[in-house]
Amino acid sequence: MSHPTNGLDEKTWGELREIAARYPEARSGLLPMLHLVQSVEGRVTPEGIEACAEVLGISAAEVNGVATFYTMYKRKPVGDYHVGVCTNTLCAVMGGDLIFERLKEHLDVGNDETSEDGKITLEHIECNAACDYAPVMMVNWEFMDNQTPESAVQAIDDLRAGNPVHSTRGPQLCTWREAERVLAGFPDDRADEGPTAGPASLAGLKIARDNGWTAGTASSKGENA
Amino acid sequence: MTDTLTPVLTDNWDAERAWTMAAYEERGGYAALDKAFAMGPDAVITAVKDSGLRGRGGAGFPTGMKWGFIPQDNPRPKYLVVNADESEPGTCKDIPLMMATPHTLVEGVIVSSYAIRANTAFIYVRGEVLHVVRRLQRAVQEAYLAGHLGKNIHGSGYDLDLIVHAGAGAYICGEETALLEGLEGRRGQPRLRPPFPAVAGLYASPTVINNVESIASVPAILTEGAAWFASMGTEKSQGHGIFSLSGHITRPGQYEAPLGITLRQLIDLAGGMREGHELKFWTPGGSSTPLLTPEHLDVPLDFESVGAAGSMLGTRALQLFDETTCVVRAVLRWTEFYKHESCGKCTPCREGTWWLTQTLARLEKGQGTEEDLDLLLDQCDNILGRSFCALGDGATSPISSSIQHFRDEYLAHLTHGGCPFDPAASTAFVPAGADA
C-alpha cells in the first residue's frame, strides 16, 4: 500500500492499522495510535500525526487537536525515564512538594524538562490514584510508593547509572518508550511481575481476617462454590 | 448482624498471584456466568435492581435502573463501557482492584453486557497506570482462552468482545460523555444531554457506562443473591463499598465495609490519626465533595446522610488532614488542579477556575483583603450550576466549604502576611525532633 514515506517504518504503519482495526469504528484507535507513535518516535512528531491522519482518513489538524488535549502526549523529546511527582493536594502535603523541589535541584531542570544526559524527564503530575501510598512518584507510569526526597533521588541516580530499579508495586522499570508500547495495546508479557497488592491495599482485609469478619458469602462460610 | 468490615471485592487481594485465571477460578471465579445465562438477561437486570446497588463512581445512580433505560427495541448495537479512569483526587480503590483481581471486573463485564444485550464492551482505563493495564490485558487474554469471552460463551449462544483501552491523561474523561468522546478518538469534552448515553452513547448507540467497582460488584450479587447484598448497608444505600483512607492516619489503605460505617469507626480501625495529632478536615468522597470537619465524625457514610451533612458520599475517598495542614494551601492546590483539568468547553469553568486560582493565590500569600473571600464566593456562585458538567461544580466545593468552616484561617493569612504553617510539619517524613 502506498503512503508518504516519512520516517515511520513499515512495521509501525502496519501496527497503526492493526490498532484501528480493533475497534468497531477506526477512529477509536486514535489514542492508542498516538501512544504507539510516542513509543517509536520518543514524542508525538509531525510524521506520526500525518500517519495517524492517513490511516484514519481524517485531517492532520484533527489528530493534532487530540494530541494537544491529553497530557500524556509530549511534543518535546522525553528521556528514557519519565518521572512524575504527584503534587496534588494530599501528596503535596505529605511531602510531594519537597520531593519535587529536591528533584528539580538535583537534576537541574524545571517542570517538564529533561536532564542534560537525556535520561530523565521531570514533571509534576496530578492525582494518580494511590493516595494511600502518599507521597507518590511515578516512573514511566509505574508506582513508586511512599517516597521521601532521599528515596526519590536514589531511584533517579540508579536509573541514570543504569542500575535496575523496581516499582514498589510492579516490575523492574522499563523505558518510557517500552511503556508507551504497552499502552498502545501491545502487551510486553510482564503482567506476572510484582505483587498482587501493596501493604496499604490490604490494610482493611488484614483487620477483617484478624477479627474473623466476613461478608457472609458462601465461600467465606466455607461452602465453596 | 453484619460484620464491621465485609471484604467481598477485596477478599482475594491477599491470595497468591490473585490476578491470574488459575487463582481466580480456584475461588469459584466465573461462576456467575452460567448463573446469568440460566436466568436470562431481564432477570439479571431485576436482580441488580433488587440488590439496591447504586453507582460506585460517585453519583450513586441505581445501576439496575440505568441498565433498564437501554431501549431494547433500538436496532443499533448496544455497548457497555467501564469507566476505569479513576482520577478524582483522593480516589484510589479501582486501581488496586484491577491490579489485584482484574478477573472480578472481567466477570462483571460479561454478566453486565449480557444483561443489556451488548456484544462489545470496553474498559477505558486511565493511561497513567502501566502495570494495571498489563494485568487487564492479561486477564482479558486469559478469559478469551478459557472461553469466557468470544463466540458462544459457555455454549450459551452469547458472544462478547472486550477491548482494553488506555486513555492518555485527562481527568475530564471520568465524566461519562467526555469518556465516550475519548473512546471515539476525540478531545475529551462532555456532550450535551439529552440525549443520554442510554439512548445515544458510543457511536450514537445505546450505551451503559459504569464505574469499575459497580461492575465488579455484580458477580457476587448473582452468586450470593440480591437479598444478601441488600442486607448490608443502610435503607437507601445498600451493600458493601471500598472506603479509601489516606493522609495523616496511622494505617492508610482500603477498607471494605457496609455503606453507613462512620469515619470515627474507620479511624479507629486504622489505628487512629498519626500519633500526637488530631483530625482537622476531611473529604468524604474526593476533592469535589465539600470538606467536612471533626464535628461530622459520626455521620453515617451513605448517600443520604453525607448529603444531609452538606457534602456528598462521592467515591468514599476519605482524605484526612491533621492540624499541621494549612487549609488554604490545600484548597489552592485543588483549585489549580481543576484549572489545569478544565476542558475549555464552557466559559464559567474555563475562565472561572483561572479567576478562582488568582484570588486564592493572592490570599494564600497574605496579599488580599477580607473582601476577597466574598469575591471568591461570588466567583463560585457564577460557576456552580452554570457549568456544562460537574467539573466546574466540583471546583467550587473545596472553596465554599473551607470558607464556611475555616474563615478565620483565611484571615490569619492576611494578618500574618502569608501562610502561618510550616509545610515540613505535615509531611510523612517529618524530621525527628521537628515540631510536628
Tab-separated table of C-alpha atoms in Angstrom, chain A residues 25-146:
chain	number	residue	atom	x	y	z
A	25	GLU	CA	-15.076	2.402	14.258
A	26	ALA	CA	-11.451	3.007	13.321
A	27	ARG	CA	-11.134	6.464	14.829
A	28	SER	CA	-11.491	4.954	18.295
A	29	GLY	CA	-7.939	3.781	17.798
A	30	LEU	CA	-6.503	7.276	17.815
A	31	LEU	CA	-5.476	7.435	21.489
A	32	PRO	CA	-3.573	4.134	21.427
A	33	MET	CA	-2.170	5.031	17.989
A	34	LEU	CA	-0.645	8.169	19.453
A	35	HIS	CA	0.806	6.071	22.280
A	36	LEU	CA	2.417	3.897	19.595
A	37	VAL	CA	3.804	6.961	17.828
A	38	GLN	CA	5.420	8.017	21.084
A	39	SER	CA	6.921	4.574	21.608
A	40	VAL	CA	8.548	4.695	18.174
A	41	GLU	CA	9.397	8.384	17.880
A	42	GLY	CA	10.019	9.347	21.505
A	43	ARG	CA	7.317	12.004	21.256
A	44	VAL	CA	4.347	12.925	19.057
A	45	THR	CA	6.057	14.005	15.839
A	46	PRO	CA	4.548	15.709	12.784
A	47	GLU	CA	5.291	12.485	10.874
A	48	GLY	CA	3.368	10.478	13.462
A	49	ILE	CA	0.426	12.834	13.236
A	50	GLU	CA	0.378	12.566	9.437
A	51	ALA	CA	0.465	8.787	9.673
A	52	CYS	CA	-2.455	8.633	12.122
A	53	ALA	CA	-4.417	11.023	9.912
A	54	GLU	CA	-3.807	8.937	6.829
A	55	VAL	CA	-4.691	5.631	8.476
A	56	LEU	CA	-7.916	7.079	9.884
A	57	GLY	CA	-8.832	9.206	6.870
A	58	ILE	CA	-9.065	12.388	8.913
A	59	SER	CA	-7.079	15.617	8.740
A	60	ALA	CA	-3.766	16.179	10.474
A	61	ALA	CA	-5.420	19.129	12.223
A	62	GLU	CA	-7.970	16.784	13.791
A	63	VAL	CA	-5.233	14.468	15.041
A	64	ASN	CA	-3.284	17.457	16.319
A	65	GLY	CA	-6.345	18.672	18.185
A	66	VAL	CA	-6.497	15.367	20.026
A	67	ALA	CA	-2.757	15.099	20.617
A	68	THR	CA	-2.678	18.517	22.274
A	69	PHE	CA	-5.614	17.760	24.567
A	70	TYR	CA	-4.201	14.850	26.567
A	71	THR	CA	-1.313	15.417	28.963
A	72	MET	CA	0.442	12.096	28.346
A	73	TYR	CA	1.264	13.136	24.793
A	74	LYS	CA	4.550	15.010	24.601
A	75	ARG	CA	5.705	17.423	21.927
A	76	LYS	CA	9.284	17.587	23.171
A	77	PRO	CA	11.546	14.522	23.298
A	78	VAL	CA	11.082	12.569	26.518
A	79	GLY	CA	14.027	10.987	28.309
A	80	ASP	CA	14.451	7.264	28.885
A	81	TYR	CA	12.507	7.695	32.114
A	82	HIS	CA	9.534	9.958	32.678
A	83	VAL	CA	9.435	10.860	36.356
A	84	GLY	CA	6.181	12.272	37.663
A	85	VAL	CA	5.887	13.584	41.193
A	86	CYS	CA	2.341	13.913	42.467
A	87	THR	CA	1.795	17.435	43.765
A	88	ASN	CA	-1.964	17.288	44.019
A	89	THR	CA	-3.095	18.318	47.497
A	90	LEU	CA	-2.748	15.141	49.523
A	91	CYS	CA	0.608	14.050	48.133
A	92	ALA	CA	1.870	17.649	48.190
A	93	VAL	CA	1.017	17.977	51.864
A	94	MET	CA	2.509	14.583	52.685
A	95	GLY	CA	5.803	15.608	51.084
A	96	GLY	CA	5.329	15.682	47.307
A	97	ASP	CA	6.192	19.375	47.118
A	98	LEU	CA	9.510	18.819	48.885
A	99	ILE	CA	10.303	15.791	46.711
A	100	PHE	CA	9.598	17.746	43.539
A	101	GLU	CA	11.776	20.664	44.681
A	102	ARG	CA	14.583	18.298	45.590
A	103	LEU	CA	14.485	16.546	42.211
A	104	LYS	CA	14.415	19.826	40.287
A	105	GLU	CA	17.517	20.875	42.158
A	106	HIS	CA	19.204	17.502	41.830
A	107	LEU	CA	18.595	17.262	38.089
A	108	ASP	CA	18.972	20.996	37.473
A	109	VAL	CA	15.745	21.089	35.475
A	110	GLY	CA	12.389	22.826	35.680
A	111	ASN	CA	8.956	21.279	35.318
A	112	ASP	CA	8.523	19.270	32.117
A	113	GLU	CA	12.216	19.430	31.274
A	114	THR	CA	14.785	16.739	30.547
A	115	SER	CA	18.124	16.291	32.275
A	116	GLU	CA	21.222	17.125	30.262
A	117	ASP	CA	22.139	13.471	29.810
A	118	GLY	CA	18.753	12.891	28.183
A	119	LYS	CA	17.839	10.238	30.728
A	120	ILE	CA	15.196	11.818	32.970
A	121	THR	CA	12.202	13.992	32.143
A	122	LEU	CA	10.721	15.512	35.288
A	123	GLU	CA	7.118	16.625	35.617
A	124	HIS	CA	4.725	17.320	38.458
A	125	ILE	CA	1.597	15.275	37.971
A	126	GLU	CA	-1.960	15.191	39.263
A	127	CYS	CA	-3.539	12.532	41.462
A	128	ASN	CA	-2.529	9.076	40.257
A	129	ALA	CA	-4.975	7.077	42.390
A	130	ALA	CA	-2.508	5.857	45.008
A	131	CYS	CA	-3.295	8.290	47.823
A	132	ASP	CA	-2.920	5.583	50.471
A	133	TYR	CA	0.750	5.369	49.441
A	134	ALA	CA	1.406	9.130	49.597
A	135	PRO	CA	3.695	10.733	48.700
A	136	VAL	CA	3.779	9.014	45.318
A	137	MET	CA	6.174	9.234	42.416
A	138	MET	CA	5.518	7.602	39.049
A	139	VAL	CA	8.340	6.439	36.795
A	140	ASN	CA	7.102	5.659	33.297
A	141	TRP	CA	3.679	5.371	34.915
A	142	GLU	CA	4.733	2.679	37.389
A	143	PHE	CA	4.094	3.231	41.082
A	144	MET	CA	6.929	4.329	43.354
A	145	ASP	CA	5.038	4.419	46.641
A	146	ASN	CA	5.788	6.140	49.960
